[in-house]
Amino acid sequence: MRTEIKFVSSRRDGLGARLSALFNALACSRYYKGDFLFWWPQSSEQMQRYDQIRENTELNSKKLTVMNKEDLFSPLFLQKYCKNFPVKDGLPFCYKNNKVNDVLKFKITKDKLEDCNFISHTPCVNYIEDMESDKYYLILVELWKSYRNIFSDRICKIIDSARDTAKALGYYESISLRMADVVWNPEYKNLGTYVFKYSPLEIMSDVIAKRPKVKFIIFSDDYSSATKLKYFFKNRDDVLLADDFLNKDYSEDEKTIFEIALMSYSGNVYMGDSNFAKFPCRVGLGKEPISITDLYTNKDRYNLIKKNINSFALSKYQKAYSYLYLYTRAKLLNKSLKELRSIMVNALILDRDNDLYRIGILYSLLKEKKYFRAENYLKYIMTVRYRVFLKVLVDDRMLFKKDILDGLQGVDLRDYPYILKLFNDIYFNKKEKILLGAPSRIKNHLAYRLGQIAVTNSKTIGGYFRLPFNLIKEYKQYNQEQKNYQMMIKINPALALPKLQDYDDYQEAVKIKKYFSYRLGEAIIQANNTWYGGGYIKLWFEIKRLNKEFKKR
């Protein structure tokens, strides 16, 4: 291993993510005997905007911006390791530098480490193949125990206080609620991107209920939500709030440090998804926290939210987000489109300024082929708030963007001028911002699509009987899509897609043409085009030949 290798912690988001990155980089430097450095910039603009929102609306929630490095770290630690780097937020280095066919290769080996590696909050053991997990987490725990070598005297005293509180409490487990920023921050809530981070009380309450003999401490970025969860268990004296143990003289930043430390001394940590929970669990317990996705199936979470949706006096935005969480589970469980639309209507009633829910309603109307209703709904939206609606819809991070694109397929746009306008506006933005790769283009060829259907349907007896009908349906849908595309470029020639040969990944697309499914689809098309000359009889022999050819490979 090169002695000059450097591991640099580099984040500008929340304290949990920053400390996770810092300890990850420290652990790597010890593991590989390299140098450690860190960057501690000002909080990002979106975090600052959120803090302005919480101040103006008097939200009883944690701020997102983090404390100054001079207040957090010891002078010696800063002098030795803190540097200024002209870089963006650190990502796992394998994300940036190890791509195979334009797909991220998630794992690397230690010999592929660079001279300077920018480390993120993601545990390095997840993406360095030959790093031993037990050793890595043990280093994290040892680093946390030596916190006096890292933090300022003031912060060390706060961690000492949390440690003494933990000793007095005895054994306890932690509930970490993330219910503020993902719900109130427009950067998140109007896009739905981070719904998986949300911690529905309808589910978190079940974690506590199923452990009647365990003492729990509730941590939350929203104090009112934590209080409501505690009140739900008003008959239990072993469900406590972290806030009950805070020194009232602590600043907001100091309270956060105390809570991180107190959580690190618990027996288990349960969460939705939050770096605020992950960091103390890793450095305190030497493992990952327990996510509700690990404890409950999609069906379990769906049933719990439906059962408990009215059990908590949540804010209207939080209850709307519970409906959004319910929607994502219902969609995965293939619930009816009518039910999906009903869930989104309930969310929209609570948060009428959130176009995310309107987009969900529009999707269900399109998929149900209720095109006349979708047309009228779009007419209303375009009259009242289309600019905002479209801005949300075309954002790359928008949760339902692919759903809408899927719902628009198969619509005869000539009959629906408002749907046609939406179609054009989406694809105009798509053309400007996202140039699809050649492999995606090839997979949209009729040959590939028919071949995929044939392969899928050939796996069951029922599939064989449905195969002719499914092939005809796919033929019709493909032809309709081509008509829509030709109409689109006739209206605006600038929207025509580039030639396949112009894509950088064209060679990868060429390989797809050699796939069995693509070759099979070509054979089906040829058979259909020559049916009068015995094309379908020849197809049977061609399929046998293809099977034999691909078995030899």
Phi, psi and omega in degrees: 000136180294136181284339184271004182296141183238144174239118188244122174278129188210095176219155176233015182262218189289168185297320180299316180292320181295313180292325176299315179296318181297313180290327175299314181294320177298317180296320178296320181296325177285318183297317184252010178053049178249187180267147178246136174218157176216157182239132184229079184279179172293157179296153182296160182298321182293329177290322177295321179295321178297318179297327175293321178298312183295327178289320182286333181257001179058039175293136178268066186226167179287146174282158180266327181295149187252163184288160179295148181296329181294330179277334186270316188255158178289151180303321181293318180297318179296312183299323186279324192238339186277123180228162174262127180236131177281066184229164172275182178306140181291134171244154173309130188299335179291336177297319189273329193243003182230088179244139175238116180053043179068012176248136182294127172272115192285332184243147176228173175252163186297333181288350177265001177298144182270175177296326179226116185245120178272121190257140179255192180280346178291130180305127183298334180296341179287338185228006170250112192300319187262021174270128181282125185299312183299317180294319181298311181292328177296321177297318179301316180296318179296322178298318180293323178295333180263036185299339179293340178276353186245313191261165179291164180301318181298314181293322178299322178294324178293318178295321176301317180296319178295320179296317179293322177297318180297318179298319181291329181285332187078207183286134175208161175239160188246140171249121180252117181256129170246103187222012183249292189295321181292340183264322187259334182283116181303334179298335182252308195293327182279353180251336179074004187301323187253030178299331180292342178275343182295144182245086184298128177299332180299333179260316183299328179296329180289329176301315180289316184300326182278359179232069188293343183255008182256137175279131181240142169243130183262125176247140181205151172278357178228107187298323182295323178293319178299319180296320179293324178291320178297318181296330177300331179249042183298340179273000177248129179268006181252014174250111191238164176255138176301327182298336180294340185254002183282142170287123185294346178274353180293145170285172179302316180297319181291325176298319180298316179298316179301316182294319177301315181294316181298321178293326183293340181262007181276171182278324177212157176233127177250139186209168164279283170195118182197135175292338176296331176269325185292316184300305181298329179291318180295314185276337180268316185255348181069034179200176178274151175293167181267116180273150177295339176289338176278329184275328189232140174286169176302320179295319178300313183293321176301311182294321181294318180291318178300320182290321190251011188301334180251016184273348184231138180277068182284162172295160184297325179291321180292319179293323176299321180289330173296321175296321178298316177299317178300319180299315182296324178288318181298322180295317179294333180271006179059039173293163185297152178297328177297318178292318178302316180295321179298319178298316180292326176297316179299320179293319182293325177301324181279329184225080188288346179269002185259106182288348175306319182285326175296321179295321176296320177295314180300319180302312183295323178296318180294316182291331176281357184063028173273065189292326180295317178293321177297321179298314180293324178295318177293324178300317177297313181298316182292334178283325190259317192207035189295322183300315179291317180302312183292323179300318178292316186297320185272357177297132183302334184271356187296130189299323188255014185300312181295328178298315180295318178300321178293318181294333181283342180291137177091355178278133173279097190294341182295336183269351187225089186297327180286322176294322177300318179296317178300316179304311181296318182295320179295312184287334174295314178295323180295320179295321183287324190256324187231114176265111182297147181284160179300320179303320179295322178296316181296320181292347176267358176296149181300321181300314181295317183295316179294320179298318178298317180296318180297317180295314182296315183287340182281359184276344180224159179295317179298325179297323178299319181291326181277347188305310181301320181291320180292325178293317178297318179299319181292321175305310183296317181295318179298315179297322178294319178298320179293322176297316179299318181295316180296323177294320181297313183283341174289322177290319182219093183302338182293345182273000179297135181288151180294164174293146181303324182294344182276350181279146179293332182259029182301321182298328177292325178293324179300323181296326182295328179296345179264358179295154177301315183298321181292315181296322178295317178299320177300319180295321179295317179297316179299318180297318180294322181288340183238030184301325182291341180254024179082029183299322183287331175291318177296329180301320182300317179290326180293321178296317177299319180295318180295317179300316180295319181296316184282337176290333180284341184284000000 
